[in-house]
Short mmCIF file of C-alpha atoms in Angstrom, two decimals:
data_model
loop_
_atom_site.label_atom_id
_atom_site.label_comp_id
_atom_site.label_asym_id
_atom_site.label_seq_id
_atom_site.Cartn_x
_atom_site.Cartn_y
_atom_site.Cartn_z
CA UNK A 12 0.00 0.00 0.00
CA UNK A 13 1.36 3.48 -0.69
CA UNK A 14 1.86 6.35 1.24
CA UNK A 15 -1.18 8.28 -0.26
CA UNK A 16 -3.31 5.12 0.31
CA UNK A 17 -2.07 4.69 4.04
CA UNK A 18 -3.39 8.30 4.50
CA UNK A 19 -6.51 8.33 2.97
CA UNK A 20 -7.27 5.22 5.61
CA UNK A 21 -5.79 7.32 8.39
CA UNK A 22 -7.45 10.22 7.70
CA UNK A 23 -11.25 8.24 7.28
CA UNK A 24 -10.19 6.18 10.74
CA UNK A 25 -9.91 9.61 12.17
CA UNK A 26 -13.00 11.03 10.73
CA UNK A 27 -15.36 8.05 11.99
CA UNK A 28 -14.20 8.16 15.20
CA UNK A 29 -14.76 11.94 15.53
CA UNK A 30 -18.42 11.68 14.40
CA UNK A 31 -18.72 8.43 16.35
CA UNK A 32 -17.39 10.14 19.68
CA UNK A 33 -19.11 13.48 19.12
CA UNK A 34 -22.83 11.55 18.47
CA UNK A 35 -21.78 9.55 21.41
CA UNK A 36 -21.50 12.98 23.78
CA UNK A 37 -24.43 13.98 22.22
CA UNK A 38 -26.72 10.65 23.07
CA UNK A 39 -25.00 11.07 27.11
CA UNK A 40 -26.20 14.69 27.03
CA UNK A 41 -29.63 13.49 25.19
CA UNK A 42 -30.17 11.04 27.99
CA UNK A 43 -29.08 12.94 31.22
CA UNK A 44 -31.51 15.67 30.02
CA UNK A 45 -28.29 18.69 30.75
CA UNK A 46 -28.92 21.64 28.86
CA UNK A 47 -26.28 24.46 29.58
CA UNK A 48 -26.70 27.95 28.80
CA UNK A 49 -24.41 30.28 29.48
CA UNK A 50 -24.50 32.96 30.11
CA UNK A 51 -28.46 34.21 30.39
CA UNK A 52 -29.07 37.75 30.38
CA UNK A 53 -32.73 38.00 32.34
CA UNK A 54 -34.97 40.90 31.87
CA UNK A 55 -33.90 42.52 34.89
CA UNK A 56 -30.50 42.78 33.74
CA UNK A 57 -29.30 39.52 36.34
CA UNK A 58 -27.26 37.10 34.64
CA UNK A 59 -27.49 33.76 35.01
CA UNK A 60 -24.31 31.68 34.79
CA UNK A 61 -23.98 27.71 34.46
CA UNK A 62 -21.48 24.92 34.30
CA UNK A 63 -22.16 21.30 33.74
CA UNK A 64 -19.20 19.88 36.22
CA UNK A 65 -20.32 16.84 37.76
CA UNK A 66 -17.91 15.79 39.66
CA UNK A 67 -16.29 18.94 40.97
CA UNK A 68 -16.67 19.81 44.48
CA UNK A 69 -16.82 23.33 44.15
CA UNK A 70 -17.56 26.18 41.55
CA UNK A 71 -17.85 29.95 41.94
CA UNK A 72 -17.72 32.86 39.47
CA UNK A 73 -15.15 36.07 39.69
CA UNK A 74 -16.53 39.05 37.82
CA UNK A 75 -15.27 42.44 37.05
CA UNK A 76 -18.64 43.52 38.56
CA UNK A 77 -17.54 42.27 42.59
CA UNK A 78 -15.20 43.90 44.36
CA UNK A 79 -12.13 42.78 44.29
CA UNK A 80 -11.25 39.10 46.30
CA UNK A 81 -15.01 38.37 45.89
CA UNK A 82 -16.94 35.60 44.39
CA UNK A 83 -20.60 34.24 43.66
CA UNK A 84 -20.78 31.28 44.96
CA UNK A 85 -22.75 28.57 42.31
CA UNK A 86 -24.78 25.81 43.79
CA UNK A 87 -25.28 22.60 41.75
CA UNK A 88 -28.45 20.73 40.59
CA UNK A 89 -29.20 16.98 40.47
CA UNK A 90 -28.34 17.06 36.54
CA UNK A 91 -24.59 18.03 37.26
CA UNK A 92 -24.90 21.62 36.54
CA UNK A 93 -23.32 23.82 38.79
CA UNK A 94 -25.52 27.46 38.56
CA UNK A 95 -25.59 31.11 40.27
CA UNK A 96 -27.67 34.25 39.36
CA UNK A 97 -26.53 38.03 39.87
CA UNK A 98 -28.36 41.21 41.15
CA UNK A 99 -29.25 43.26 38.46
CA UNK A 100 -25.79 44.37 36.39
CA UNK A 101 -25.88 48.05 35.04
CA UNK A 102 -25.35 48.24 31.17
CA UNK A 103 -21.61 47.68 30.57
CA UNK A 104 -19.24 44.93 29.04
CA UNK A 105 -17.79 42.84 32.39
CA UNK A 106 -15.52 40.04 32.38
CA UNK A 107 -15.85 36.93 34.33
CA UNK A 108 -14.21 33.34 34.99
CA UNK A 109 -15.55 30.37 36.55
CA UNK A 110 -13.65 28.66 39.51
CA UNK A 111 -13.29 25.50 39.48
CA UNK A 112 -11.69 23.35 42.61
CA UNK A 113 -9.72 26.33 42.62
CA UNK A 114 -8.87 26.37 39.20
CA UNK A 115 -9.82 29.52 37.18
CA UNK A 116 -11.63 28.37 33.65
CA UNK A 117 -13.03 29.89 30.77
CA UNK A 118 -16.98 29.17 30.64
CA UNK A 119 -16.81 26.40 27.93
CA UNK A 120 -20.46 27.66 27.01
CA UNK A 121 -19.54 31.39 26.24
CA UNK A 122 -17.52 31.67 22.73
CA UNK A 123 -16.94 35.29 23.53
CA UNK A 124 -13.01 36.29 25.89
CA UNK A 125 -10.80 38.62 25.69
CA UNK A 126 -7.39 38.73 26.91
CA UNK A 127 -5.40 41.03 29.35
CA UNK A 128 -1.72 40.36 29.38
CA UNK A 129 -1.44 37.03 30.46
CA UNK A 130 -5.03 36.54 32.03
CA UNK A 131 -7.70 35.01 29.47
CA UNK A 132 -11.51 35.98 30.68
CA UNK A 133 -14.86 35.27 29.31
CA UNK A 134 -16.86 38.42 28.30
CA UNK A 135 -20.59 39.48 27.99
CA UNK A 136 -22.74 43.33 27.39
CA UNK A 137 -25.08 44.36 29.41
CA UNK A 138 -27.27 46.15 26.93
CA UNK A 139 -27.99 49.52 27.13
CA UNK A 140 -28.07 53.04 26.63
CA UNK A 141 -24.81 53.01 28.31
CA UNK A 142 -22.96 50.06 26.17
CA UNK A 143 -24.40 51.23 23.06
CA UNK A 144 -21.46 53.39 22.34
CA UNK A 145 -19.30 49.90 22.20
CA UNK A 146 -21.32 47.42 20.81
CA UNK A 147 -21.13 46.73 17.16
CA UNK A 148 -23.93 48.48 15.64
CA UNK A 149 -24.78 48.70 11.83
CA UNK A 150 -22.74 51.37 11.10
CA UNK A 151 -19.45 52.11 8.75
CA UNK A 152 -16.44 50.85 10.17
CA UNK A 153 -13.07 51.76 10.23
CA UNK A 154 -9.97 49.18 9.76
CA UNK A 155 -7.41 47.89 12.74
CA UNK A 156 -3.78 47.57 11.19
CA UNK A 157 -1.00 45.75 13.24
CA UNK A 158 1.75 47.88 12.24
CA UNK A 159 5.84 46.68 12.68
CA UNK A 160 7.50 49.45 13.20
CA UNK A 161 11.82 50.35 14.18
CA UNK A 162 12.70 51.79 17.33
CA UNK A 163 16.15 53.18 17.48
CA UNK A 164 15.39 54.37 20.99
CA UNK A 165 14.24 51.26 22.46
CA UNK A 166 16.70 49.36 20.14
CA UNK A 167 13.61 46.74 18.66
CA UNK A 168 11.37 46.48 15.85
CA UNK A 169 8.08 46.67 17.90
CA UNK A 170 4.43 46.74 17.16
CA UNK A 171 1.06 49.09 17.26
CA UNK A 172 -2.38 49.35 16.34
CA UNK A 173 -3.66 51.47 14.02
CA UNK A 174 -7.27 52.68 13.69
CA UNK A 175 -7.98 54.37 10.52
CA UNK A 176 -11.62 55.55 10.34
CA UNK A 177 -14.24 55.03 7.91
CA UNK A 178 -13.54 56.18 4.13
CA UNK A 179 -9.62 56.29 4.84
CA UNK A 180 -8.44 53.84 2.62
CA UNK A 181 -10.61 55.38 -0.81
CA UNK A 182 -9.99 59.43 -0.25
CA UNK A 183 -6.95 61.71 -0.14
CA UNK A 184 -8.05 63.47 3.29
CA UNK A 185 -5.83 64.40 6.14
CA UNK A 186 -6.71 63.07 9.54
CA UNK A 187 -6.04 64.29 12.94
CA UNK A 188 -4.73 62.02 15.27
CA UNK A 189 -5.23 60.16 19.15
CA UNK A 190 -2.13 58.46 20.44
CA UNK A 191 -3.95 56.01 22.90
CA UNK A 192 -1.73 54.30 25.79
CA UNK A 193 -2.80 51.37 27.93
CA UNK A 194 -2.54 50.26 31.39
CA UNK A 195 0.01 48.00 33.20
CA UNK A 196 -0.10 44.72 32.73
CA UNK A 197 -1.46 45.42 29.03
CA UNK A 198 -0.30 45.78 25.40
CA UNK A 199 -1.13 47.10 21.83
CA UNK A 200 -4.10 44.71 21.88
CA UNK A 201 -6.08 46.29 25.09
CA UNK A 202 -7.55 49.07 24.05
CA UNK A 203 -9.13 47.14 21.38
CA UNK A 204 -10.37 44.47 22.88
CA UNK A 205 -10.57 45.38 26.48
CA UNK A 206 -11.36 49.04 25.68
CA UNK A 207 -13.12 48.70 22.04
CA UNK A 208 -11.65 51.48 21.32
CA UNK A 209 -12.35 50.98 17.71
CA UNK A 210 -16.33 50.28 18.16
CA UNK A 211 -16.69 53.60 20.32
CA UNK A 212 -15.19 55.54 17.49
CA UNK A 213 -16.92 53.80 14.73
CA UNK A 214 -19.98 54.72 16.36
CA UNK A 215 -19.05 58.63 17.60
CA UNK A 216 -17.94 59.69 14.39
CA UNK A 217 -21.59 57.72 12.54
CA UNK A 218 -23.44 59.84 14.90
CA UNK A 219 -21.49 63.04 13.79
CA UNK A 220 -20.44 63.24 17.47
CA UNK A 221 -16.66 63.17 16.98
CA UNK A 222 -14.45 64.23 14.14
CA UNK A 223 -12.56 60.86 12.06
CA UNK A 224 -9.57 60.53 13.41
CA UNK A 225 -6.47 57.88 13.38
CA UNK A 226 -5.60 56.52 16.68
CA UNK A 227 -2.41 54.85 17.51
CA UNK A 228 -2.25 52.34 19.97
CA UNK A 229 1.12 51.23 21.01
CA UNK A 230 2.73 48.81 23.21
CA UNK A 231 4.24 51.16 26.10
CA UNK A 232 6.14 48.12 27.74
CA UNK A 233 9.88 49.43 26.91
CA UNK A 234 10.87 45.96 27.06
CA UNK A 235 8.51 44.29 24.72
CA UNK A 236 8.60 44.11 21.14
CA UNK A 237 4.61 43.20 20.68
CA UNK A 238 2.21 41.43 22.63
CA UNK A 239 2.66 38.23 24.77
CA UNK A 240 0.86 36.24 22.34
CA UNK A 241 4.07 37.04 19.62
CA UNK A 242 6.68 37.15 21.80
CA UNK A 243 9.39 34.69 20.17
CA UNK A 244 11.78 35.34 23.27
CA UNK A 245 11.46 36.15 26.69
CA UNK A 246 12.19 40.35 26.62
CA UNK A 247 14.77 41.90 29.23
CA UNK A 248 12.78 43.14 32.20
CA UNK A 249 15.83 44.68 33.31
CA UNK A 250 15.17 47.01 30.46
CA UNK A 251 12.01 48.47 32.19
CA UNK A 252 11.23 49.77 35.76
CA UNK A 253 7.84 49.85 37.54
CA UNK A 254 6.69 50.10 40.74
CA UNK A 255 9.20 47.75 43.39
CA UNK A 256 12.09 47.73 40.52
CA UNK A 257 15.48 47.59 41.98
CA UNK A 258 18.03 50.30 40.95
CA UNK A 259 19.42 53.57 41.85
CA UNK A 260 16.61 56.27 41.09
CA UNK A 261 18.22 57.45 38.09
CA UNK A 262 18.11 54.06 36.65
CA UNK A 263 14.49 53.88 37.39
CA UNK A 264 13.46 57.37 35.68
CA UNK A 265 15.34 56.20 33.07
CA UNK A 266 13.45 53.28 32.85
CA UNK A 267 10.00 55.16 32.97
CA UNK A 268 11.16 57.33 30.64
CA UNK A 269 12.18 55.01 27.78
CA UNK A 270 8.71 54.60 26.40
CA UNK A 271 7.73 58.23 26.28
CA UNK A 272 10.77 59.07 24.49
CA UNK A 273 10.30 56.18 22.22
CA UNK A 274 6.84 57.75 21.62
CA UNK A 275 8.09 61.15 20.68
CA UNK A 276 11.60 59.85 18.35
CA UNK A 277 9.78 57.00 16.50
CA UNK A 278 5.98 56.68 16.84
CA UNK A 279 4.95 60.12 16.22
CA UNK A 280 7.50 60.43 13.09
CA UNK A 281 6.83 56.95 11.74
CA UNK A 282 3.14 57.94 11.48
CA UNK A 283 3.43 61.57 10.25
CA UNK A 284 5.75 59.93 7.61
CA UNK A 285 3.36 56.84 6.63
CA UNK A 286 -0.36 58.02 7.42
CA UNK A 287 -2.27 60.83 5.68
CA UNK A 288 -2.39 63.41 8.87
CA UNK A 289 -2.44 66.61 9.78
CA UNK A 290 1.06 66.97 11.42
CA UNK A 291 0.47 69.79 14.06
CA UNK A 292 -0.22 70.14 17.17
CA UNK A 293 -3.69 71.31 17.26
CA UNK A 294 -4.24 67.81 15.48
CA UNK A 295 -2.29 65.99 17.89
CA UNK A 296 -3.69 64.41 20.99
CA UNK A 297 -2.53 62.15 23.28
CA UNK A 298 -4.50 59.94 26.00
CA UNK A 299 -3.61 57.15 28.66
CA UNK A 300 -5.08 54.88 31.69
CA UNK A 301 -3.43 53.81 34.73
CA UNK A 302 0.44 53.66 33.41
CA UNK A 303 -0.51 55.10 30.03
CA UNK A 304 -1.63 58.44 31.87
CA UNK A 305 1.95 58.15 33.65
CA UNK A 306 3.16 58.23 30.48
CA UNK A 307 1.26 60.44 28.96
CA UNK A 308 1.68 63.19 31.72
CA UNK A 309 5.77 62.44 31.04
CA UNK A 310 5.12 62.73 27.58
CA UNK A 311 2.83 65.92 27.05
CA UNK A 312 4.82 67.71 30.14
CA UNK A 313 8.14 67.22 28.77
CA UNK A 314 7.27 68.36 25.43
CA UNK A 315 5.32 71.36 25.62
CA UNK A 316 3.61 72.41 22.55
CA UNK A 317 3.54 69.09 21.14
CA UNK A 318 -0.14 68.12 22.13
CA UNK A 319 -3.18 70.38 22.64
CA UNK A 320 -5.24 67.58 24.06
CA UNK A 321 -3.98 66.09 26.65
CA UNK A 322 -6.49 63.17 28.40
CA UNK A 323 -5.50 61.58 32.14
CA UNK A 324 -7.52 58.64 33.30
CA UNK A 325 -7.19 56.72 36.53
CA UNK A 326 -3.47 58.63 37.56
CA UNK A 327 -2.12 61.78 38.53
CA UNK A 328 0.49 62.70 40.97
CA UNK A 329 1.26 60.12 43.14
CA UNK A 330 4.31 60.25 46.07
CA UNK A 331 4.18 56.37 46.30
CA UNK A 332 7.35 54.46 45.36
CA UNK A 333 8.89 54.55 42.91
CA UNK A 334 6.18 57.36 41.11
CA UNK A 335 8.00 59.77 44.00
CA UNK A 336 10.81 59.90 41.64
CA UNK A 337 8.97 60.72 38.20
CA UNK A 338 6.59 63.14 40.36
CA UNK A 339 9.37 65.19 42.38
CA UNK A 340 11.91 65.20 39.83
CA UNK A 341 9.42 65.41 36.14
CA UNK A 342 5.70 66.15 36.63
CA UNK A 343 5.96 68.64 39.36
CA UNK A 344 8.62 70.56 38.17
CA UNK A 345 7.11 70.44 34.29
CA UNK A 346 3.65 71.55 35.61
CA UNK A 347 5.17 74.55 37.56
CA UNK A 348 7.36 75.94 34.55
CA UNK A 349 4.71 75.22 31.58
CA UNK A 350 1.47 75.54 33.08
CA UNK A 351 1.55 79.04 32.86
CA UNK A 352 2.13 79.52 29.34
CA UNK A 353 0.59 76.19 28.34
CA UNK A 354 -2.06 77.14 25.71
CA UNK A 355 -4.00 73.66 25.36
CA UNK A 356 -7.20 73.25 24.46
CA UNK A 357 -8.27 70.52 26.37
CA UNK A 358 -6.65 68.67 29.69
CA UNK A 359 -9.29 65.80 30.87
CA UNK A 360 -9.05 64.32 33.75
CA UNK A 361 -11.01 61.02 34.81
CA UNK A 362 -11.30 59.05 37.71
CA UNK A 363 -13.58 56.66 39.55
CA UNK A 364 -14.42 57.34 43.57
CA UNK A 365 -13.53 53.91 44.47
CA UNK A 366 -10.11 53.82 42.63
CA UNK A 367 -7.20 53.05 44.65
CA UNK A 368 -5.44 56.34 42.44
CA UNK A 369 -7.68 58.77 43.72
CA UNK A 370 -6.08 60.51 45.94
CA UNK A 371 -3.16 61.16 43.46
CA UNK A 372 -5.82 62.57 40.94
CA UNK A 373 -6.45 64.93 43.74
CA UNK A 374 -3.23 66.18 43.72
CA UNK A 375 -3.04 66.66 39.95
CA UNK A 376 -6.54 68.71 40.30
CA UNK A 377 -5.00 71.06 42.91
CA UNK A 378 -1.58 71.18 40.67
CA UNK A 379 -3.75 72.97 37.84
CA UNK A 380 -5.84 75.03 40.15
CA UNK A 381 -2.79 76.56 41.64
CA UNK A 382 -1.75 77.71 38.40
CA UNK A 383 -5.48 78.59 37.23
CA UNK A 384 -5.34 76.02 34.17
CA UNK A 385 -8.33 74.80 33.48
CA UNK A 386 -9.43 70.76 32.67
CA UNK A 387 -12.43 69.01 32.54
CA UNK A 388 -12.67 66.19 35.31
CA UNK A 389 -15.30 63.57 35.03
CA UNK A 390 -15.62 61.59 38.34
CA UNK A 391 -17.18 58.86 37.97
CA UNK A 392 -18.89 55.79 40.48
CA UNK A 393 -16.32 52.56 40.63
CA UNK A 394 -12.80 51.99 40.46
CA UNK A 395 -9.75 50.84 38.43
CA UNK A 396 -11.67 49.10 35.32
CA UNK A 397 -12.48 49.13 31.61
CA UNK A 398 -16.22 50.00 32.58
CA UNK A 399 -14.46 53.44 33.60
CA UNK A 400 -12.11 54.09 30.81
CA UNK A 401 -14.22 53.03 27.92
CA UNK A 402 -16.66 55.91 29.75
CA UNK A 403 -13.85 58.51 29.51
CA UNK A 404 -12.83 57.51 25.98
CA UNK A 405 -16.06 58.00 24.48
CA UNK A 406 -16.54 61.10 26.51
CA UNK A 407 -12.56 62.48 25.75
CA UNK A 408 -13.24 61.80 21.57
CA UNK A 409 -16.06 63.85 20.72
CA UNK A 410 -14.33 67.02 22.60
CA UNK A 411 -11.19 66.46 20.18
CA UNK A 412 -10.23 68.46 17.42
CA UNK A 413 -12.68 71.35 17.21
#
């Protein structure tokens, strides 16, 4: 028998015993009557989550909506399927994983997860007045490019996101553009699929709400060349400080500083040079959550001029180690020298009443007011989460550019 022969028979053995075993799962489900569905969205707004785990002795869920170290304890039914309901959920996208025997799992009945850094969650929406902005309506949409671009400063070829809005790819028009930094713990992928960054546009600019723009979303781990999920070696930590880094302090402003220089020396000129945009700074704005408004504060402050929008969510001016060093010895003396003659036309600030960086957006309010520059602060209910900066994006984008 030849080779082709042998795997023609391999490959039919293979297919029988698929459809055998999967008509066989189907006839044990048949017969024990379990029907999962997962997860149900009631008419209150409650969810309803299940898991068919017969044998486990213990199951709970961990949702973006608890507080933090809490779970919802599911009970389990004589078919084998474990089950829990919520309160009502306010309209919003949350994240959630099932725990299983302490194990955390995706729900196996949910095809919809994201992913944030190296933690995989399932996802659902709330809908809503208040989601609408983020679902995927039936509107034009603009394209996501995963751009490879050189970094002399950071000394890699690295990768971003680019959002190009509706109609870019068939006209000749000039675009203004967002530079959009995430969080720690993130990458060029969050703000698309954590923050749907992409959705809330398509949908603000269709309603004639905010102006098309290009937004760049970058990867501001100095360290990394891309995303975890392309990572073909292990990248230098050593390369990059963050909060508890070892090192003298100039070592670690150095290492907080890499990424906003990077910004400035090769993101900035690599899409002024390769994008159709309107290369000034009255087109030019510049956003960030949680480390990305770090950044962005480093960035915009040390280069006056370069930005008239400037957006802060979830961080100011924090005296916590090591941020002492970047506030004492960049931020604070920055905002003293330039605030006076800074000319912007919008600083927004954003912050939850429950986030742990409150108090630090405090002190970044009272650093403007005691040089009379004036921002636009949205305080919001919650904490440190996506539900909170996908609210400040799609309130920050429609004030751009006018």
């Amino acid at each position: 028998m030849n080779n082709q022969k042998i795997l023609k028979k391999i490959w039919s053995l293979f297919i029988a015993t698929f459809i055998i075993c999967g008509a066989q799962a189907q006839e044990i489900q048949q017969q024990r009557g379990v029907e999962v569905v997962s997860p149900e969205i009631n008419g209150d707004n409650s969810v309803t989550f299940r898991l068919y785990a017969e044998n486990a002795q213990s199951v709970t869920v961990s949702g973006s909506w608890m507080e933090f170290g809490q779970n919802l304890e599911m009970k389990k039914g004589d078919d084998g399927v474990w089950s829990a309901k919520t309160a009502a959920l306010e309209p919003s996208m949350y994240h959630y994983n099932f725990i299983l025997d302490g194990v955390s799992i995706l729900d196996p009945r949910n095809p919809k997860a994201l992913r944030d850094g190296t933690r995989y969650a399932s996802t659902l929406i709330i809908p809503g007045e208040a989601s609408d902005v983020f679902q995927v309506n039936d509107v034009p949409h603009g394209a996501i490019t995963k751009v490879w671009y050189d970094s002399p400063t950071l000394k890699l070829n690295r990768r971003m996101y680019v959002y190009t809005p509706p109609g870019y790819a068939n006209s000749e028009e000039k675009y203004p553009v967002l530079y959009l930094l995430h969080g720690g713990g993130g990458d060029e992928d969050a703000w698309s699929s954590l923050g749907r960054a992409n959705y809330i546009l398509d949908n603000l600019i269709a309603e004639g709400k905010a102006k098309p723009m290009i937004v760049v979303m970058t990867n501001g781990n100095a360290e990394q060349s891309a995303a975890v999920t392309d990572w073909s070696k292990q990248p230098d930590a050593s390369q990059s400080f963050g909060p508890g880094a070892n090192g003298n302090e100039q070592e670690i402003i150095d290492g907080m500083t890499k990424f906003p220089n990077s910004l400035v020396n090769d993101v900035i000129p690599y899409i002024e040079k390769h994008y159709r945009v309107i290369a000034n700074s009255e087109n030019r704005a510049i956003a960030g959550l949680s480390m990305g408004c770090l950044q962005t504060q480093i960035t915009a402050m040390s280069n006056p001029g370069l930005f008239q929008y400037i957006g802060c969510f979830s961080l100011g001016i924090h005296f916590n180690t090591p941020f002492d060093l970047i506030s004492n010895n960049i931020l604070i003396p920055a905002y003293d020298q330039h605030l006076e003659t800074m000319k912007n036309k919008l600083f927004y600030v954003g912050c939850g009443k429950d986030d742990f960086c409150f108090e630090g957006v405090q002190t970044l309010l009272k650093k403007l007011d005691e040089h009379n520059f004036e921002c636009v602060y949205n305080e919001t209910e919650g904490g440190h989460t996506w539900a909170n900066w996908r609210i400040y994006l799609a309130d920050y984008a429609p004030r751009l550019f006018k």
